[in-house]
CSV table of C-alpha atoms in Angstrom, one decimal:
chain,number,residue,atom,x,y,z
M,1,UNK,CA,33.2,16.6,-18.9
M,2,UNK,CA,34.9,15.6,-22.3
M,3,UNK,CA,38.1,13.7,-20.8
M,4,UNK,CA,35.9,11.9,-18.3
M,5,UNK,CA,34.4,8.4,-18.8
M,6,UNK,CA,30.9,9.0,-20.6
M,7,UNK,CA,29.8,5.6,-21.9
M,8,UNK,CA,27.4,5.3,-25.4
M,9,UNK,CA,23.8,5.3,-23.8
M,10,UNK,CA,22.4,2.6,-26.7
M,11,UNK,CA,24.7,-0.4,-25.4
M,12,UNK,CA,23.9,1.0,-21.6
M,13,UNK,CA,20.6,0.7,-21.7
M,14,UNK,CA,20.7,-2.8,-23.2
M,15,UNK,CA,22.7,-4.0,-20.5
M,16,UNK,CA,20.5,-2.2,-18.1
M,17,UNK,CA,17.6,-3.6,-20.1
M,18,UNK,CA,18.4,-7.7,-19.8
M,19,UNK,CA,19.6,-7.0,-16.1
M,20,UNK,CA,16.3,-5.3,-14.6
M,21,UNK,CA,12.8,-6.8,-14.3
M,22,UNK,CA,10.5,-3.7,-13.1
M,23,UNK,CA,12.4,-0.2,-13.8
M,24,UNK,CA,11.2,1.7,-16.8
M,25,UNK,CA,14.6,2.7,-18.3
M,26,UNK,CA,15.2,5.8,-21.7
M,27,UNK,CA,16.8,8.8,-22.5
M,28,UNK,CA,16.8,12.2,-21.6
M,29,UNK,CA,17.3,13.3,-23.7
M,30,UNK,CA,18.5,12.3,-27.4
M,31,UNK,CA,18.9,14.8,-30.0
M,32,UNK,CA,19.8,15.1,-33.6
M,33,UNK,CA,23.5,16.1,-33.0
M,34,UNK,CA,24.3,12.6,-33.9
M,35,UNK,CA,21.4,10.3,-34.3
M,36,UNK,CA,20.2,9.4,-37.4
M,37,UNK,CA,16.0,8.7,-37.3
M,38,UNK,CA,16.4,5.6,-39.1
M,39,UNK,CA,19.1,3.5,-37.3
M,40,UNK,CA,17.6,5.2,-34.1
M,41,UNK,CA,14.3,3.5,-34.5
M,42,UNK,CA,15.7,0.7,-35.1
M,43,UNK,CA,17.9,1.0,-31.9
M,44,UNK,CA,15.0,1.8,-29.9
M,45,UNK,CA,12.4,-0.8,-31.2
M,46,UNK,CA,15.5,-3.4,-30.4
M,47,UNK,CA,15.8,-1.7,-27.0
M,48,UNK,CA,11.8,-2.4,-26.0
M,49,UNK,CA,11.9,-6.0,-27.1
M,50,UNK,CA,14.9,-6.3,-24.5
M,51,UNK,CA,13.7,-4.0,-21.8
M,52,UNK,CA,9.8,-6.6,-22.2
M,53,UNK,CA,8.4,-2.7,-23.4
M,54,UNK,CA,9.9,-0.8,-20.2
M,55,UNK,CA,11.5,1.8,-22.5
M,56,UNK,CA,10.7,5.6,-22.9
M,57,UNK,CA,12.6,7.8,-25.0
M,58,UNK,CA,13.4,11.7,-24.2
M,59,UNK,CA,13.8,13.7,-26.7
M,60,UNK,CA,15.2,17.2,-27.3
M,61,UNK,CA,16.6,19.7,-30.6
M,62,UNK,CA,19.9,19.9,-28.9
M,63,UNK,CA,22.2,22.4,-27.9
M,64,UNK,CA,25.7,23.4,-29.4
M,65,UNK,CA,28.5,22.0,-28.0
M,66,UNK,CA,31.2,19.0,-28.3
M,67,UNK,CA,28.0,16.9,-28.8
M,68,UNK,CA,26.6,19.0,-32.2
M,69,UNK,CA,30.4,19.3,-33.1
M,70,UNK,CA,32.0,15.8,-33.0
M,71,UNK,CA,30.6,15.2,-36.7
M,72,UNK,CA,31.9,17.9,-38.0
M,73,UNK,CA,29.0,19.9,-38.7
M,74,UNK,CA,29.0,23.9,-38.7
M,75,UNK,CA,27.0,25.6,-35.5
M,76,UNK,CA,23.7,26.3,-36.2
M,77,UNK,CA,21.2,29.0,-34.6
M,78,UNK,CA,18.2,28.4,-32.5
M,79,UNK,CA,15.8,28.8,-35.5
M,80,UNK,CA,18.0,26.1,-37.7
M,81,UNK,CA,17.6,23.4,-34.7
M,82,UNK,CA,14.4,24.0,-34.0
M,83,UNK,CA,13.5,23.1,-38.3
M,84,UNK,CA,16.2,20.3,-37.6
M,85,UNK,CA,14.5,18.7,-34.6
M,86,UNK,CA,10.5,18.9,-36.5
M,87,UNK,CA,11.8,16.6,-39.0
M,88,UNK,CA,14.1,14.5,-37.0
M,89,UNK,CA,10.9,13.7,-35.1
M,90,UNK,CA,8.3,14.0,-37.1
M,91,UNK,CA,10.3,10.8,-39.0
M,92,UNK,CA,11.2,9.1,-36.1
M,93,UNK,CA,7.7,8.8,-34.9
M,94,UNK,CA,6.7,7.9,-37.9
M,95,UNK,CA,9.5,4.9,-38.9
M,96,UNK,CA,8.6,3.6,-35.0
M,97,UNK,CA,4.7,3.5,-36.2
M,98,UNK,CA,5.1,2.1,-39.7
M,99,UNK,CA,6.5,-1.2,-41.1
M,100,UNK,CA,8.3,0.2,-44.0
M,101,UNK,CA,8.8,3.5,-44.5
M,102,UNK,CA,10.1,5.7,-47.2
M,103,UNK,CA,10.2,9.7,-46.9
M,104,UNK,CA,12.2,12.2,-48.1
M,105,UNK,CA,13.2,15.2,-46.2
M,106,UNK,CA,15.2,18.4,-46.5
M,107,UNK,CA,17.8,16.5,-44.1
M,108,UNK,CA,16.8,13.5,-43.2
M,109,UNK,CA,15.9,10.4,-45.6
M,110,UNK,CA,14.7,7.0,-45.2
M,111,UNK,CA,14.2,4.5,-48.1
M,112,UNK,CA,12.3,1.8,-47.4
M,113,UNK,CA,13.3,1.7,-43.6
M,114,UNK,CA,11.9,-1.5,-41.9
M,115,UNK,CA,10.5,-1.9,-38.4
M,116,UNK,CA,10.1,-4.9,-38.6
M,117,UNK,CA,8.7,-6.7,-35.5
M,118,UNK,CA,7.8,-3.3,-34.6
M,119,UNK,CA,7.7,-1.9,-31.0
M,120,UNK,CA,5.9,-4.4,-28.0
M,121,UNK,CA,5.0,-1.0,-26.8
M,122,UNK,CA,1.6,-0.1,-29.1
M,123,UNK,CA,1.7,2.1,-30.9
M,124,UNK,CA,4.9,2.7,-30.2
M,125,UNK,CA,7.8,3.4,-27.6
M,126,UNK,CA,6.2,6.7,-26.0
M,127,UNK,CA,8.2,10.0,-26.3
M,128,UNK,CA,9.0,13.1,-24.1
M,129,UNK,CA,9.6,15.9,-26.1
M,130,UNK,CA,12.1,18.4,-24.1
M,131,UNK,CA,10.4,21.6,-24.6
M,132,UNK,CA,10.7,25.0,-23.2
M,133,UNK,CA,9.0,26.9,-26.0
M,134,UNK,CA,5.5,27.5,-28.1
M,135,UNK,CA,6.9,25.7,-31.2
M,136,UNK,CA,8.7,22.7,-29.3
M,137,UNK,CA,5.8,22.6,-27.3
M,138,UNK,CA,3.4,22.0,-30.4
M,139,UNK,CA,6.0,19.1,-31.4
M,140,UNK,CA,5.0,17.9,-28.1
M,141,UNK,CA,1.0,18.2,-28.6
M,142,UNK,CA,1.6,16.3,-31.7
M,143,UNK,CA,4.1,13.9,-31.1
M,144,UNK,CA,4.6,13.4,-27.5
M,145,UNK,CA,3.6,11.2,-24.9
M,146,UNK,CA,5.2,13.4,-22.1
M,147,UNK,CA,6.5,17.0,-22.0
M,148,UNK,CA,10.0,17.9,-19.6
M,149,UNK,CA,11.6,21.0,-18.7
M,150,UNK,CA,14.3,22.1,-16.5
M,151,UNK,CA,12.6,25.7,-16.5
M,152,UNK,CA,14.6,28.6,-17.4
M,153,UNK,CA,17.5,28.0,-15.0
M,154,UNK,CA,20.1,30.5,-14.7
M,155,UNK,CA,22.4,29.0,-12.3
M,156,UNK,CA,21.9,32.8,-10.3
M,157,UNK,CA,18.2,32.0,-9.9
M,158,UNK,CA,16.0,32.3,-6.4
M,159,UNK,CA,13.6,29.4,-6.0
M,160,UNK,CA,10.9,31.8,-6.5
M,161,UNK,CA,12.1,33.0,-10.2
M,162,UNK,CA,12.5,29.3,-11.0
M,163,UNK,CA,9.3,28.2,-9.7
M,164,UNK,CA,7.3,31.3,-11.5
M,165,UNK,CA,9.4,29.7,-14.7
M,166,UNK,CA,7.9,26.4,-15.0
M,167,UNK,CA,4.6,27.4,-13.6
M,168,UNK,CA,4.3,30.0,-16.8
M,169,UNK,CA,5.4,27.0,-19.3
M,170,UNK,CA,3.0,25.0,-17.8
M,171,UNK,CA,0.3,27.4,-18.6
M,172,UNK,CA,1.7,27.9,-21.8
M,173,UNK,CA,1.6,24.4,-22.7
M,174,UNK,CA,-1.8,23.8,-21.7
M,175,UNK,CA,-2.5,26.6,-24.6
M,176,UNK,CA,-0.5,24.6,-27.1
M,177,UNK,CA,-2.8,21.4,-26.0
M,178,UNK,CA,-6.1,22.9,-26.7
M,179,UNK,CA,-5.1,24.5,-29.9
M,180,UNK,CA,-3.4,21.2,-31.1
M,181,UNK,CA,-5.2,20.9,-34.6
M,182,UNK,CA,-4.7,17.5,-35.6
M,183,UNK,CA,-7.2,15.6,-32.8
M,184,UNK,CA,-9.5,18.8,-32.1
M,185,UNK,CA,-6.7,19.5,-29.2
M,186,UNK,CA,-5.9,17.5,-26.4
M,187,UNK,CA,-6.9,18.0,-22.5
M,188,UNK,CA,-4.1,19.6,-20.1
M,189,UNK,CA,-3.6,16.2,-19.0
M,190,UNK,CA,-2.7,14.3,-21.9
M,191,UNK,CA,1.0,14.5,-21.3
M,192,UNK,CA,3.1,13.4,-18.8
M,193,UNK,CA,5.0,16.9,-17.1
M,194,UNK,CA,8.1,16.2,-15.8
M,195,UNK,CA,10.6,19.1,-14.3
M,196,UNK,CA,14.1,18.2,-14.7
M,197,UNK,CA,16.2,19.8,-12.2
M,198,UNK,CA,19.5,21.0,-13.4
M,199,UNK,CA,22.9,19.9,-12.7
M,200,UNK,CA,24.1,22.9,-10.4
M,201,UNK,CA,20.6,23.7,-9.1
M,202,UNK,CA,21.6,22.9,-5.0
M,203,UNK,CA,18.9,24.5,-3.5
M,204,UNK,CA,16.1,22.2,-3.2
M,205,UNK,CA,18.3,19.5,-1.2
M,206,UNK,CA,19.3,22.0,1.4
M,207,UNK,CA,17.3,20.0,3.8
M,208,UNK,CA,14.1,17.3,4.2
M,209,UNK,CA,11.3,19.9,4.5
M,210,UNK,CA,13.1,22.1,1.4
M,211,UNK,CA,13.0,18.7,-0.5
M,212,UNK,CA,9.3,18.2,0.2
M,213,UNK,CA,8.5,21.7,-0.3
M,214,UNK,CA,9.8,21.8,-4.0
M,215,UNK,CA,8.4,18.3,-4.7
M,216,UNK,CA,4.8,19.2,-3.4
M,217,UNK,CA,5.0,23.3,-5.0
M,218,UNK,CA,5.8,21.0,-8.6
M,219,UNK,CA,2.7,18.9,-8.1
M,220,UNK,CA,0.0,21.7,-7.2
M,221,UNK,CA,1.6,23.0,-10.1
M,222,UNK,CA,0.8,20.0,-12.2
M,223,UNK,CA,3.6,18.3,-12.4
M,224,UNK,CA,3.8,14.6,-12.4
M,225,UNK,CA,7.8,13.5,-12.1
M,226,UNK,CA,11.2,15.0,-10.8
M,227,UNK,CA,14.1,14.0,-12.7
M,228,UNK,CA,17.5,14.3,-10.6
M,229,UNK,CA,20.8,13.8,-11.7
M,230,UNK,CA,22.7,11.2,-9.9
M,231,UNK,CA,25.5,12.6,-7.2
M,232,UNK,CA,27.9,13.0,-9.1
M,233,UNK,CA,31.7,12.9,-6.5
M,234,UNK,CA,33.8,13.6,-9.8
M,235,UNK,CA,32.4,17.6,-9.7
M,236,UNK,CA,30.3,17.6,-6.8
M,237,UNK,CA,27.3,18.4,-9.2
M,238,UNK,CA,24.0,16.6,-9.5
M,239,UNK,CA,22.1,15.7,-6.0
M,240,UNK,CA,24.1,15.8,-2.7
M,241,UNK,CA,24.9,12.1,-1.8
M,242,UNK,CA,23.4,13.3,1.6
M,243,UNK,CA,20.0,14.2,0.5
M,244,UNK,CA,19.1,10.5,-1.3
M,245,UNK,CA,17.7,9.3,2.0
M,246,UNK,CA,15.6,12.5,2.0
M,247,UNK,CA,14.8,12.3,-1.6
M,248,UNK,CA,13.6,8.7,-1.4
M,249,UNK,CA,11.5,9.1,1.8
M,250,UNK,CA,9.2,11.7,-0.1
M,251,UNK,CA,6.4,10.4,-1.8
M,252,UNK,CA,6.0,9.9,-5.5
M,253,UNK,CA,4.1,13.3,-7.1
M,254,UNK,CA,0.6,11.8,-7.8
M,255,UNK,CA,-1.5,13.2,-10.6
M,256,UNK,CA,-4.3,16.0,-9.8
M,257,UNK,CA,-7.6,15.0,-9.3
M,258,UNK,CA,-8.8,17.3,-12.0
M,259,UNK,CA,-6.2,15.9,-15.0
């Protein structure tokens, strides 16, 4: 992965931006490994003027790796990105919603930042918060817009254990709605639930049926959106190239009734 072409997703998604009229186009997801909140929001506000407000923006604490290491920075444990990624966004969302901004953090800074035109998008660009916990899941409830997970994929998982995953986060998340305290909580609906299905998870392209199968077992589950990796020929990872015909031909997941 790290001597293979990998392009800078800001420039990409301008170009993808001023040569697309109807695609909703974002991130998913963009951590604090390397992005600084303020020339971020400024990146992204940029990015829904030239996108005419077709822009959402994933977000996630990050993992370690060659992306949280390329600066230079020593590893950090689970409990030091998870205080990392609460004030990366909790000042990202609030640069994107403010003209100028000045704030003072433990890591992160801005003195008077400007957002100036703003976002088209009103408030602001919406966010999905990547979230697989209680406490990323309450940065969701606060902050986001939409909520993604790829469950808790072990690569040695049975469809069953994977299913049973995202079905108990799901539950757990609509906990972490209704005891969101800053609105009074918000309804099981309010976000956006989208499962991300991981790089080296083959099974649900095995045939049509299996593909319609997994798509309608995430909607009665309340889920909204599949995200797929693109087939990828370099590793043979990502969705088969044979199964985009049967990926395409099944229908969008609509919302439930009840949401």
């Amino acid at each position: 992965m790290k001597d293979r072409p990998w392009h800078a997703a800001v420039p990409m998604l301008a170009a993808a931006a001023v040569s697309t009229t109807r695609v909703r186009l974002g991130t998913q997801v963009a951590t604090p490994n390397y992005r600084h909140p303020v020339t971020f929001a400024k990146e992204i506000m940029t990015l829904d003027h030239l996108s005419g407000g077709r822009l959402d923006i994933g977000v996630g604490a990050g993992a370690e790796g060659a992306d949280a290491a390329v600066l230079g920075d020593p590893p950090r444990s689970l409990p030091e990105r998870a205080d990392r990624f609460a004030e990366w966004l909790g000042l990202l969302d609030h640069l994107l919603t403010h003209d100028v901004s000045t704030v003072r953090g433990e890591r992160y800074s801005a003195v008077e930042a400007r957002q100036i035109p703003g976002c088209l998008q009103r408030p602001r660009v919406p966010l999905t918060v990547a979230a697989t916990g209680s406490r990323a899941m309450a940065l969701a409830a606060r902050h986001g817009q939409g909520w993604v997970t790829y469950g808790a994929y072990r690569r040695q998982d049975a469809p069953a254990d994977w299913f049973a995953a995202v079905e108990k986060q799901g539950r757990r998340l609509d906990g972490v709605l209704a005891a969101a305290s800053d609105s009074g909580g918000r309804p099981p609906g309010a976000l956006r639930r989208i499962a991300q299905v991981a790089l080296d998870m083959t099974w649900p392209f095995e045939s049509p049926g299996r593909y319609a199968d997994f798509a309608g077992r995430l909607r009665d589950a309340g889920f909204d959106e599949i995200t797929l990796h693109w087939p990828r020929g370099d590793d043979a990872r990502g969705m088969p190239s044979e199964a985009l015909e049967h990926v395409a031909a099944t229908h969008a997941l609509p919302r439930k009734a009840e949401r």
